[in-house]
Tab-separated table of C-alpha atoms and ligand atoms in Angstrom:
chain	number	residue	atom	x	y	z
A	1	UNK	CA	-30.393	-24.444	-0.523
A	2	UNK	CA	-29.403	-20.828	-1.046
A	3	UNK	CA	-25.827	-20.110	-0.013
A	4	UNK	CA	-25.281	-17.733	2.890
A	5	UNK	CA	-24.260	-14.360	1.458
A	6	UNK	CA	-20.546	-13.636	1.393
A	7	UNK	CA	-21.106	-9.874	1.201
A	8	UNK	CA	-18.044	-8.346	2.889
A	9	UNK	CA	-20.222	-5.695	4.478
A	10	UNK	CA	-22.069	-8.349	6.504
A	11	UNK	CA	-18.817	-9.816	7.789
A	12	UNK	CA	-17.569	-6.391	8.893
A	13	UNK	CA	-20.893	-5.377	10.433
A	14	UNK	CA	-21.099	-8.664	12.340
A	15	UNK	CA	-18.021	-7.499	14.264
A	16	UNK	CA	-19.230	-3.985	15.073
A	17	UNK	CA	-19.547	-3.509	18.844
A	18	UNK	CA	-22.880	-4.644	20.332
A	19	UNK	CA	-23.109	-1.191	21.852
A	20	UNK	CA	-23.386	0.826	18.649
A	21	UNK	CA	-22.893	4.085	20.506
A	22	UNK	CA	-19.200	3.213	20.791
A	23	UNK	CA	-16.939	5.395	18.642
A	24	UNK	CA	-15.609	4.317	15.298
A	25	UNK	CA	-13.982	7.600	14.230
A	26	UNK	CA	-12.152	9.822	16.714
A	27	UNK	CA	-11.802	13.155	14.943
A	28	UNK	CA	-9.040	15.734	15.405
A	29	UNK	CA	-11.510	18.386	16.576
A	30	UNK	CA	-12.442	16.185	19.556
A	31	UNK	CA	-15.651	14.936	17.931
A	32	UNK	CA	-16.597	11.285	17.473
A	33	UNK	CA	-18.674	9.292	15.019
A	34	UNK	CA	-20.164	6.103	16.395
A	35	UNK	CA	-20.457	2.647	14.881
A	36	UNK	CA	-24.200	3.188	14.897
A	37	UNK	CA	-23.816	6.303	12.750
A	38	UNK	CA	-21.519	4.432	10.357
A	39	UNK	CA	-24.042	1.623	10.031
A	40	UNK	CA	-26.921	4.043	9.481
A	41	UNK	CA	-24.884	6.004	6.928
A	42	UNK	CA	-24.028	2.844	4.980
A	43	UNK	CA	-27.706	1.789	4.951
A	44	UNK	CA	-28.690	5.241	3.725
A	45	UNK	CA	-26.118	5.137	0.935
A	46	UNK	CA	-27.151	1.641	-0.095
A	47	UNK	CA	-30.811	2.682	-0.038
A	48	UNK	CA	-30.183	5.566	-2.417
A	49	UNK	CA	-28.021	3.483	-4.751
A	50	UNK	CA	-30.646	0.756	-5.046
A	51	UNK	CA	-33.453	3.312	-5.471
A	52	UNK	CA	-31.494	4.995	-8.252
A	53	UNK	CA	-31.180	1.725	-10.118
A	54	UNK	CA	-27.658	0.639	-9.211
A	55	UNK	CA	-27.530	-3.121	-9.508
A	56	UNK	CA	-25.195	-5.787	-8.201
A	57	UNK	CA	-21.906	-5.527	-10.065
A	58	UNK	CA	-22.385	-1.894	-11.144
A	59	UNK	CA	-19.426	0.360	-10.352
A	60	UNK	CA	-19.630	3.373	-8.061
A	61	UNK	CA	-16.654	5.750	-8.206
A	62	UNK	CA	-15.536	8.068	-5.436
A	63	UNK	CA	-13.047	10.899	-5.677
A	64	UNK	CA	-13.058	12.932	-2.512
A	65	UNK	CA	-11.023	14.043	0.441
A	66	UNK	CA	-10.732	11.573	3.276
A	67	UNK	CA	-13.713	11.635	5.629
A	68	UNK	CA	-15.910	9.322	7.681
A	69	UNK	CA	-18.650	9.987	5.128
A	70	UNK	CA	-16.387	8.611	2.390
A	71	UNK	CA	-16.230	5.362	4.386
A	72	UNK	CA	-20.034	5.364	4.638
A	73	UNK	CA	-20.073	5.548	0.835
A	74	UNK	CA	-17.609	2.639	0.596
A	75	UNK	CA	-19.599	0.441	2.977
A	76	UNK	CA	-22.925	1.442	1.413
A	77	UNK	CA	-21.600	0.449	-2.017
A	78	UNK	CA	-20.639	-2.989	-0.668
A	79	UNK	CA	-24.006	-3.321	1.056
A	80	UNK	CA	-25.806	-2.528	-2.200
A	81	UNK	CA	-23.797	-5.268	-3.932
A	82	UNK	CA	-22.086	-2.701	-6.172
A	83	UNK	CA	-18.370	-2.354	-6.881
A	84	UNK	CA	-16.355	0.373	-5.195
A	85	UNK	CA	-13.903	2.362	-7.308
A	86	UNK	CA	-11.779	4.778	-5.265
A	87	UNK	CA	-9.849	7.427	-7.167
A	88	UNK	CA	-6.827	9.312	-5.943
A	89	UNK	CA	-7.960	12.771	-4.871
A	90	UNK	CA	-4.943	14.263	-6.663
A	91	UNK	CA	-6.008	13.024	-10.112
A	92	UNK	CA	-6.769	15.785	-12.586
A	93	UNK	CA	-10.049	15.809	-14.536
A	94	UNK	CA	-8.357	14.382	-17.619
A	95	UNK	CA	-6.833	11.563	-15.579
A	96	UNK	CA	-10.213	10.869	-14.007
A	97	UNK	CA	-11.767	10.715	-17.484
A	98	UNK	CA	-9.680	7.687	-18.316
A	99	UNK	CA	-10.902	5.787	-15.252
A	100	UNK	CA	-14.515	6.774	-15.817
A	101	UNK	CA	-14.379	5.630	-19.417
A	102	UNK	CA	-12.630	2.394	-18.541
A	103	UNK	CA	-14.724	1.424	-15.510
A	104	UNK	CA	-18.041	2.943	-16.657
A	105	UNK	CA	-19.383	3.653	-13.173
A	106	UNK	CA	-23.116	4.240	-12.797
A	107	UNK	CA	-22.537	6.799	-10.054
A	108	UNK	CA	-19.623	9.132	-9.392
A	109	UNK	CA	-19.512	10.696	-5.917
A	110	UNK	CA	-17.293	13.712	-5.286
A	111	UNK	CA	-18.901	15.227	-2.188
A	112	UNK	CA	-19.780	12.456	0.271
A	113	UNK	CA	-21.495	14.589	2.976
A	114	UNK	CA	-23.780	16.257	0.405
A	115	UNK	CA	-24.464	12.960	-1.356
A	116	UNK	CA	-25.419	11.291	1.926
A	117	UNK	CA	-27.599	14.203	2.964
A	118	UNK	CA	-29.559	13.767	-0.277
A	119	UNK	CA	-29.744	10.015	0.372
A	120	UNK	CA	-31.896	10.783	3.415
A	121	UNK	CA	-34.810	11.165	0.990
A	122	UNK	CA	-34.686	7.413	0.294
A	123	UNK	CA	-35.498	4.462	2.526
A	124	UNK	CA	-32.339	2.953	4.004
A	125	UNK	CA	-31.459	-0.535	2.853
A	126	UNK	CA	-31.613	-2.787	5.889
A	127	UNK	CA	-30.542	-6.112	4.340
A	128	UNK	CA	-27.425	-6.264	2.194
A	129	UNK	CA	-27.682	-7.443	-1.364
A	130	UNK	CA	-26.433	-11.067	-1.299
A	131	UNK	CA	-23.067	-11.658	-2.925
A	132	UNK	CA	-20.975	-14.766	-3.534
A	133	UNK	CA	-17.333	-14.897	-2.433
A	134	UNK	CA	-16.119	-14.601	-6.009
A	135	UNK	CA	-18.263	-11.578	-6.841
A	136	UNK	CA	-16.544	-8.283	-7.448
A	137	UNK	CA	-16.297	-5.897	-4.471
A	138	UNK	CA	-13.767	-3.315	-5.589
A	139	UNK	CA	-11.837	-2.124	-8.584
A	140	UNK	CA	-8.440	-0.675	-7.708
A	141	UNK	CA	-6.371	0.980	-10.408
A	142	UNK	CA	-2.718	0.257	-9.837
A	143	UNK	CA	-0.309	3.130	-9.797
A	144	UNK	CA	1.355	1.506	-12.840
A	145	UNK	CA	4.306	3.611	-13.878
A	146	UNK	CA	4.249	2.667	-17.543
A	147	UNK	CA	1.471	2.093	-20.026
A	148	UNK	CA	-2.200	2.175	-19.210
A	149	UNK	CA	-3.233	1.972	-15.589
A	150	UNK	CA	-4.820	-1.426	-14.892
A	151	UNK	CA	-7.821	-2.048	-12.679
A	152	UNK	CA	-7.259	-4.933	-10.270
A	153	UNK	CA	-10.540	-6.671	-9.538
A	154	UNK	CA	-10.907	-7.796	-5.956
A	155	UNK	CA	-13.790	-9.955	-4.790
A	156	UNK	CA	-15.708	-10.015	-1.530
A	157	UNK	CA	-13.876	-13.266	-0.734
A	158	UNK	CA	-10.422	-11.811	-1.531
A	159	UNK	CA	-10.974	-8.902	0.839
A	160	UNK	CA	-12.675	-10.908	3.591
A	161	UNK	CA	-9.967	-13.577	3.686
A	162	UNK	CA	-7.183	-11.012	3.854
A	163	UNK	CA	-8.892	-8.941	6.514
A	164	UNK	CA	-9.456	-11.970	8.736
A	165	UNK	CA	-5.869	-13.159	8.284
A	166	UNK	CA	-4.420	-9.742	9.189
A	167	UNK	CA	-6.760	-9.215	12.102
A	168	UNK	CA	-5.478	-12.425	13.602
A	169	UNK	CA	-1.796	-12.057	12.549
A	170	UNK	CA	-1.529	-8.640	14.184
A	171	UNK	CA	-3.529	-9.579	17.289
A	172	UNK	CA	-6.267	-6.939	16.951
A	173	UNK	CA	-8.899	-6.755	19.727
A	174	UNK	CA	-11.717	-4.405	20.657
A	175	UNK	CA	-9.306	-2.719	23.093
A	176	UNK	CA	-7.175	-1.414	20.230
A	177	UNK	CA	-7.242	2.102	18.875
A	178	UNK	CA	-5.825	2.406	15.365
A	179	UNK	CA	-4.094	5.578	14.262
A	180	UNK	CA	-5.294	6.042	10.677
A	181	UNK	CA	-3.452	8.769	8.768
A	182	UNK	CA	-3.325	6.967	5.402
A	183	UNK	CA	-5.200	7.937	2.261
A	184	UNK	CA	-8.319	5.895	1.553
A	185	UNK	CA	-7.994	5.640	-2.227
A	186	UNK	CA	-5.349	2.928	-1.869
A	187	UNK	CA	-5.507	-0.631	-0.492
A	188	UNK	CA	-3.329	0.268	2.505
A	189	UNK	CA	-5.705	2.771	4.085
A	190	UNK	CA	-8.938	1.440	2.625
A	191	UNK	CA	-8.597	-2.302	3.165
A	192	UNK	CA	-5.604	-3.126	5.364
A	193	UNK	CA	-6.107	-0.485	8.033
A	194	UNK	CA	-9.857	0.061	7.911
A	195	UNK	CA	-10.831	-3.624	7.836
A	196	UNK	CA	-8.586	-4.482	10.807
A	197	UNK	CA	-10.321	-1.793	12.863
A	198	UNK	CA	-13.855	-2.650	11.740
A	199	UNK	CA	-13.330	-6.369	12.372
A	200	UNK	CA	-12.252	-5.485	15.903
A	201	UNK	CA	-15.082	-3.027	16.439
A	202	UNK	CA	-12.404	-0.666	17.727
A	203	UNK	CA	-12.050	3.101	17.256
A	204	UNK	CA	-9.695	4.825	14.838
A	205	UNK	CA	-7.890	8.089	15.439
A	206	UNK	CA	-9.038	9.436	12.075
A	207	UNK	CA	-6.647	11.941	10.533
A	208	UNK	CA	-7.304	13.517	7.142
A	209	UNK	CA	-3.621	13.157	6.264
A	210	UNK	CA	-0.215	12.751	7.836
A	211	UNK	CA	0.769	15.854	9.781
A	212	UNK	CA	3.393	15.538	12.518
A	213	UNK	CA	1.532	17.475	15.185
A	214	UNK	CA	-1.733	15.608	14.742
A	215	UNK	CA	-0.021	12.241	14.588
A	216	UNK	CA	1.941	12.977	17.751
A	217	UNK	CA	-1.263	14.001	19.528
A	218	UNK	CA	-3.034	10.912	18.197
A	219	UNK	CA	-0.347	8.621	19.553
A	220	UNK	CA	-1.508	9.456	23.067
A	221	UNK	CA	-4.702	7.504	22.362
A	222	UNK	CA	-3.532	4.898	19.849
A	223	UNK	CA	-2.396	1.308	20.402
A	224	UNK	CA	-1.525	0.528	16.762
A	225	UNK	CA	-0.178	2.756	14.015
A	226	UNK	CA	-0.036	1.833	10.340
A	227	UNK	CA	2.032	3.878	7.962
A	228	UNK	CA	4.195	4.090	4.904
A	229	UNK	CA	7.942	4.386	5.543
A	230	UNK	CA	7.924	8.153	5.037
A	231	UNK	CA	5.583	8.507	8.038
A	232	UNK	CA	8.277	6.965	10.210
A	233	UNK	CA	11.165	8.911	8.717
A	234	UNK	CA	9.190	12.103	9.261
A	235	UNK	CA	8.327	11.214	12.843
A	236	UNK	CA	12.000	10.512	13.515
A	237	UNK	CA	12.942	14.030	12.460
A	238	UNK	CA	10.592	15.395	15.146
A	239	UNK	CA	12.155	15.691	18.616
A	240	UNK	CA	8.650	15.354	20.111
A	241	UNK	CA	8.557	11.715	19.005
A	242	UNK	CA	9.871	9.996	22.114
A	243	UNK	CA	9.674	6.694	23.926
A	244	UNK	CA	7.098	8.197	26.313
A	245	UNK	CA	4.985	9.325	23.346
A	246	UNK	CA	4.917	5.810	21.991
A	247	UNK	CA	4.349	4.200	25.374
A	248	UNK	CA	0.775	3.133	24.771
A	249	UNK	CA	1.417	1.885	21.236
A	250	UNK	CA	1.843	-1.890	21.050
A	251	UNK	CA	2.510	-2.078	17.317
A	252	UNK	CA	3.938	0.108	14.544
A	253	UNK	CA	3.369	-1.364	11.086
A	254	UNK	CA	5.008	-0.246	7.836
A	255	UNK	CA	4.387	-1.082	4.205
A	256	UNK	CA	3.644	0.034	0.630
A	257	UNK	CA	7.316	0.796	0.038
A	258	UNK	CA	10.600	-0.585	1.397
A	259	UNK	CA	11.497	0.443	4.933
A	260	UNK	CA	15.180	1.373	4.994
A	261	UNK	CA	17.219	-0.676	7.483
A	262	UNK	CA	18.571	2.648	8.792
A	263	UNK	CA	15.010	3.791	9.621
A	264	UNK	CA	14.269	0.478	11.339
A	265	UNK	CA	17.441	0.799	13.436
A	266	UNK	CA	16.958	4.458	14.291
A	267	UNK	CA	13.361	3.786	15.299
A	268	UNK	CA	14.372	0.933	17.565
A	269	UNK	CA	17.105	3.010	19.182
A	270	UNK	CA	14.763	5.953	19.802
A	271	UNK	CA	11.477	4.214	20.634
A	272	UNK	CA	12.605	0.801	21.885
A	273	UNK	CA	10.270	-1.030	19.500
A	274	UNK	CA	10.815	-2.749	16.184
A	275	UNK	CA	8.614	-1.648	13.316
A	276	UNK	CA	6.716	-4.583	11.849
A	277	UNK	CA	7.213	-4.508	8.080
A	278	UNK	CA	4.805	-6.227	5.748
A	279	UNK	CA	4.524	-6.507	1.970
A	280	UNK	CA	1.489	-6.195	-0.220
A	281	UNK	CA	0.084	-4.868	-3.445
A	282	UNK	CA	-3.216	-3.821	-4.972
A	283	UNK	CA	-3.552	-7.210	-6.660
A	284	UNK	CA	-3.431	-9.253	-3.449
A	285	UNK	CA	-3.696	-6.850	-0.511
A	286	UNK	CA	-1.191	-8.226	2.024
A	287	UNK	CA	1.092	-11.100	1.032
A	288	UNK	CA	3.750	-11.418	3.760
A	289	UNK	CA	4.296	-9.998	7.221
A	290	UNK	CA	6.922	-10.042	9.900
A	291	UNK	CA	5.667	-11.819	13.011
A	292	UNK	CA	3.796	-10.129	15.842
A	293	UNK	CA	5.583	-12.426	18.273
A	294	UNK	CA	8.921	-13.514	16.890
A	295	UNK	CA	11.759	-11.815	15.160
A	296	UNK	CA	11.182	-8.696	13.063
A	297	UNK	CA	14.235	-8.259	10.873
A	298	UNK	CA	15.263	-5.070	9.086
A	299	UNK	CA	15.098	-5.433	5.317
A	300	UNK	CA	12.880	-8.529	5.397
A	301	UNK	CA	9.132	-8.486	4.783
A	302	UNK	CA	8.575	-11.625	6.854
A	303	UNK	CA	6.569	-14.722	6.081
A	304	UNK	CA	3.648	-15.441	3.726
A	305	UNK	CA	0.276	-15.108	5.448
A	306	UNK	CA	-1.514	-18.383	6.177
A	307	UNK	CA	-2.997	-19.742	2.960
A	308	UNK	CA	-0.621	-17.795	0.700
A	309	UNK	CA	1.652	-19.928	-1.470
A	310	UNK	CA	4.771	-18.017	-2.485
A	311	UNK	CA	7.587	-19.133	-4.757
A	312	UNK	CA	10.485	-17.602	-6.650
A	313	UNK	CA	10.275	-17.949	-10.432
A	314	UNK	CA	13.190	-18.423	-12.806
A	315	UNK	CA	15.118	-21.209	-11.106
A	316	UNK	CA	17.691	-18.954	-9.437
A	317	UNK	CA	17.922	-18.041	-5.768
A	318	UNK	CA	16.714	-14.518	-6.553
A	319	UNK	CA	13.870	-14.061	-8.990
A	320	UNK	CA	10.370	-12.764	-9.500
A	321	UNK	CA	7.978	-13.573	-6.678
A	322	UNK	CA	4.885	-15.568	-7.634
A	323	UNK	CA	1.873	-15.988	-5.391
A	324	UNK	CA	-1.343	-17.950	-5.175
A	325	UNK	CA	-3.937	-17.781	-2.424
A	326	UNK	CA	-7.325	-16.644	-1.193
A	327	UNK	CA	-6.662	-12.912	-1.455
A	328	UNK	CA	-5.027	-12.925	-4.879
A	329	UNK	CA	-7.197	-11.060	-7.400
A	330	UNK	CA	-8.687	-12.808	-10.391
A	331	UNK	CA	-7.430	-10.429	-13.045
A	332	UNK	CA	-7.364	-6.955	-14.543
A	333	UNK	CA	-10.595	-5.245	-15.476
A	334	UNK	CA	-11.422	-5.856	-19.134
A	335	UNK	CA	-7.844	-6.899	-19.940
A	336	UNK	CA	-7.979	-10.664	-20.500
A	337	UNK	CA	-4.691	-10.730	-22.402
A	338	UNK	CA	-2.769	-8.754	-19.808
A	339	UNK	CA	-4.289	-10.974	-17.121
A	340	UNK	CA	-3.258	-14.144	-18.940
A	341	UNK	CA	0.307	-12.821	-19.287
A	342	UNK	CA	0.642	-12.185	-15.579
A	343	UNK	CA	-0.498	-15.583	-14.324
A	344	UNK	CA	1.391	-18.846	-14.735
A	345	UNK	CA	-0.285	-21.928	-16.169
A	346	UNK	CA	-0.771	-23.290	-12.643
A	347	UNK	CA	-2.487	-20.138	-11.400
A	348	UNK	CA	0.282	-18.187	-9.690
A	349	UNK	CA	0.270	-14.408	-10.099
A	350	UNK	CA	3.623	-13.057	-11.278
A	351	UNK	CA	4.027	-10.092	-8.940
A	352	UNK	CA	6.825	-8.267	-10.752
A	353	UNK	CA	8.707	-7.944	-7.467
A	354	UNK	CA	12.134	-9.541	-7.314
A	355	UNK	CA	13.071	-11.328	-4.133
A	356	UNK	CA	14.328	-14.442	-2.426
A	357	UNK	CA	13.085	-16.752	0.287
A	358	UNK	CA	15.003	-18.373	3.137
A	359	UNK	CA	14.527	-22.105	3.761
A	360	UNK	CA	12.275	-21.250	6.739
A	361	UNK	CA	10.003	-19.178	4.484
A	362	UNK	CA	11.187	-15.661	5.300
A	363	UNK	CA	11.018	-13.318	2.280
A	364	UNK	CA	13.395	-10.552	1.206
A	365	UNK	CA	12.513	-8.128	-1.580
A	366	UNK	CA	15.160	-6.592	-3.787
A	367	UNK	CA	12.998	-4.362	-5.964
A	368	UNK	CA	10.713	-4.362	-8.976
A	369	UNK	CA	11.675	-6.513	-11.967
A	370	UNK	CA	11.300	-3.496	-14.236
A	371	UNK	CA	13.878	-1.618	-12.145
A	372	UNK	CA	16.465	-4.357	-12.726
A	373	UNK	CA	19.472	-2.915	-14.534
A	374	UNK	CA	21.389	-4.827	-17.159
A	375	UNK	CA	24.774	-3.210	-17.539
A	376	UNK	CA	27.313	-4.759	-19.894
A	377	UNK	CA	25.242	-7.953	-19.818
A	378	UNK	CA	25.330	-8.232	-16.032
A	379	UNK	CA	22.264	-8.006	-13.822
A	380	UNK	CA	22.434	-5.268	-11.210
A	381	UNK	CA	19.799	-5.379	-8.462
A	382	UNK	CA	19.347	-1.751	-7.359
A	383	UNK	CA	18.564	-2.653	-3.747
A	384	UNK	CA	21.959	-4.289	-3.244
A	385	UNK	CA	23.712	-1.094	-4.306
A	386	UNK	CA	21.305	1.175	-2.396
A	387	UNK	CA	22.000	-0.721	0.838
A	388	UNK	CA	25.715	0.012	0.482
A	389	UNK	CA	25.261	3.689	-0.414
A	390	UNK	CA	22.680	4.330	2.316
A	391	UNK	CA	25.335	3.539	4.918
A	392	UNK	CA	27.737	6.194	3.664
A	393	UNK	CA	28.115	9.513	5.472
A	394	UNK	CA	25.943	12.284	4.037
A	395	UNK	CA	23.614	9.872	2.231
A	396	UNK	CA	20.045	10.070	3.534
A	397	UNK	CA	18.630	7.742	0.895
A	398	UNK	CA	19.738	6.579	-2.513
A	399	UNK	CA	17.892	5.399	-5.602
A	400	UNK	CA	19.817	3.340	-8.127
A	401	UNK	CA	18.602	3.457	-11.719
A	402	UNK	CA	19.797	2.350	-15.127
A	403	UNK	CA	19.892	4.836	-17.992
A	404	UNK	CA	20.946	4.372	-21.634
A	405	UNK	CA	24.697	4.001	-22.095
A	406	UNK	CA	26.478	3.555	-25.445
A	407	UNK	CA	28.923	0.857	-24.308
A	408	UNK	CA	27.053	-0.910	-21.529
A	409	UNK	CA	23.450	-0.751	-22.737
A	410	UNK	CA	22.507	0.678	-19.390
A	411	UNK	CA	24.777	2.563	-17.047
A	412	UNK	CA	24.258	2.478	-13.297
A	413	UNK	CA	23.387	5.883	-11.835
A	414	UNK	CA	22.993	6.737	-8.161
A	415	UNK	CA	20.539	9.478	-7.321
A	416	UNK	CA	21.445	10.470	-3.805
A	417	UNK	CA	19.307	12.436	-1.404
A	418	UNK	CA	21.894	14.170	0.716
A	419	UNK	CA	25.359	15.464	0.134
A	420	UNK	CA	28.770	14.062	-0.582
A	421	UNK	CA	31.542	13.644	-3.049
A	422	UNK	CA	30.791	11.798	-6.264
A	423	UNK	CA	34.229	10.264	-6.682
A	424	UNK	CA	34.386	9.133	-3.046
A	425	UNK	CA	30.987	7.434	-3.269
A	426	UNK	CA	31.921	5.643	-6.479
A	427	UNK	CA	35.234	4.535	-4.962
A	428	UNK	CA	33.533	3.187	-1.842
A	429	UNK	CA	30.901	1.359	-3.903
A	430	UNK	CA	33.684	-0.249	-5.966
A	431	UNK	CA	35.438	-1.315	-2.785
A	432	UNK	CA	32.357	-3.079	-1.440
A	433	UNK	CA	30.756	-4.355	-4.644
A	434	UNK	CA	31.773	-5.928	-7.951
A	435	UNK	CA	32.818	-3.079	-10.246
A	436	UNK	CA	29.918	-3.551	-12.693
A	437	UNK	CA	27.437	-2.844	-9.861
A	438	UNK	CA	29.043	0.407	-8.778
A	439	UNK	CA	27.453	3.620	-10.072
A	440	UNK	CA	29.218	5.305	-12.957
A	441	UNK	CA	27.690	8.615	-11.957
A	442	UNK	CA	26.261	10.030	-8.745
A	443	UNK	CA	23.823	12.946	-8.762
A	444	UNK	CA	22.762	14.736	-5.602
A	445	UNK	CA	19.189	15.891	-4.982
A	446	UNK	CA	17.345	17.512	-2.081
A	447	UNK	CA	14.462	15.082	-2.352
A	448	UNK	CA	13.552	11.933	-4.240
A	449	UNK	CA	10.254	12.050	-6.166
A	450	UNK	CA	7.634	9.909	-4.413
A	451	UNK	CA	4.030	8.994	-5.024
A	452	UNK	CA	1.280	9.343	-2.424
A	453	UNK	CA	2.297	6.090	-0.774
A	454	UNK	CA	5.918	7.149	-0.366
A	455	UNK	CA	7.250	4.993	-3.193
A	456	UNK	CA	10.239	6.452	-5.005
A	457	UNK	CA	9.208	7.030	-8.616
A	458	UNK	CA	12.159	5.572	-10.463
A	459	UNK	CA	10.440	6.038	-13.811
A	460	UNK	CA	10.611	9.801	-13.283
A	461	UNK	CA	14.289	9.572	-12.356
A	462	UNK	CA	15.032	7.481	-15.443
A	463	UNK	CA	13.358	10.116	-17.584
A	464	UNK	CA	15.148	12.951	-15.838
A	465	UNK	CA	18.612	11.431	-16.305
A	466	UNK	CA	18.088	9.584	-19.566
A	467	UNK	CA	20.729	11.661	-21.389
A	468	UNK	CA	23.308	11.600	-18.637
A	469	UNK	CA	25.763	9.450	-20.609
A	470	UNK	CA	25.172	11.089	-23.957
A	471	UNK	CA	28.139	13.397	-24.018
B	501	AMP	P1	0.579	-0.904	-4.812
B	501	AMP	O1	-0.154	-1.846	-5.699
B	501	AMP	O2	0.467	0.522	-5.193
B	501	AMP	O3	0.217	-1.139	-3.383
B	501	AMP	O4	2.124	-1.228	-4.934
B	501	AMP	C1	2.586	-2.513	-4.641
B	501	AMP	C2	4.076	-2.573	-4.694
B	501	AMP	O5	4.652	-1.855	-3.606
B	501	AMP	C3	4.614	-3.963	-4.530
B	501	AMP	O6	4.514	-4.718	-5.721
B	501	AMP	C4	6.032	-3.694	-4.099
B	501	AMP	O7	6.835	-3.382	-5.206
B	501	AMP	C5	5.890	-2.448	-3.247
B	501	AMP	N1	5.880	-2.768	-1.804
B	501	AMP	C6	4.827	-2.854	-0.966
B	501	AMP	N2	5.229	-3.143	0.281
B	501	AMP	C7	6.581	-3.255	0.242
B	501	AMP	C8	7.598	-3.540	1.200
B	501	AMP	N3	7.307	-3.744	2.476
B	501	AMP	N4	8.870	-3.592	0.766
B	501	AMP	C9	9.178	-3.377	-0.520
B	501	AMP	N5	8.280	-3.089	-1.469
B	501	AMP	C10	6.988	-3.035	-1.093
């Protein structure tokens, strides 16, 4: 008996609204693109790919600005049984070269509307190419801050299981309208947000990027917003972001970087709602989430999704988080040794994030293992120090890093966005924390360097201040 196909495209399309004239994309210029048009576009894309000889498992790369047509390319690639490789639109040609050489895509699309227009010359593919749950659906290069960027291989089953779990955990229905202002070259915008909307057959307020005015206008129509923490900090600086504005929104979700407790609190005070924070990564999509109904706590990323096994390695209360479950990837593209290193013998993926778990299962993250500082032989968890500094007057946000120090191996440095007095900050940190955790130096900056997902790039800060203790 042939197995029913587990092609992710078929799962998503099975949830499109029966009335295909209903909108999928609500555009800023007032235009709309229907589910029917999305479906036809995907079939057109798949038709051209198959006609041009793309076979199941072949990679198709996309580097383009965000557009509905880019999503047609994504879905058409799935439908054709090929593997979707999204590339950050900010990558330079020499950066792109690396990915093209590593992934060896058969097709590289850079102008989705033009590519789809040319696809009209081919017969659309009506029936998806059958795929098994374990077959590759997407190759996502992780933003890896050191060494070669690694391609996480995600299967149709990985993505389907996660999408279904999130759709149910966050209570999506066809009455929702999702505000989508995230980039689509990253799991957050491409899988987490998009799949929740497609599985609900609901429309998305489709914004090319985050811009305050457009987001504020979009909130009038939206019921759910997904964002990175910087979206929320930026909204909070805008006086137009009010309780009335957010009236129709039932859920604000944050992830991809830690949400500061101060942002959570300020948001609740202003809007009267608690942001729901969740935790994920390219290698597993979403791992934990705060509850839809139940307590959302500042600084905690909530509970593992159903089916996800999570444990803390190392035998201490705080250690590196390990996970196993249906959405966890099977390894890094063409890197068997690296893959073997990052899984335990019993099949848990070693995430590289340090955290702890309460007896009831709630998870707290204290940072990346590689950001751990060892100063004078003592472990300093940056998050613990950042939480103290972030409460001090004048400090908007702090980033704690370790840089080479002759006596201590690494010296703790606070890079502070904001203003203040170095000696006063150090004194206050020493009052609240063991002395070895307190920064030895504080430097003030106007802005912390962040990547496209709002993550503070501590590797850049470490480079910038690497000679701070040299004289
Ligand atoms: P990426 O693979 O680019 O999505 O990055 C994944 C990493 O982002 C994780 O391993 C975490 O270090 C970080 N991350 C994602 N969500 C959160 C969160 N809610 N709190 C803290 N860190 C997070």
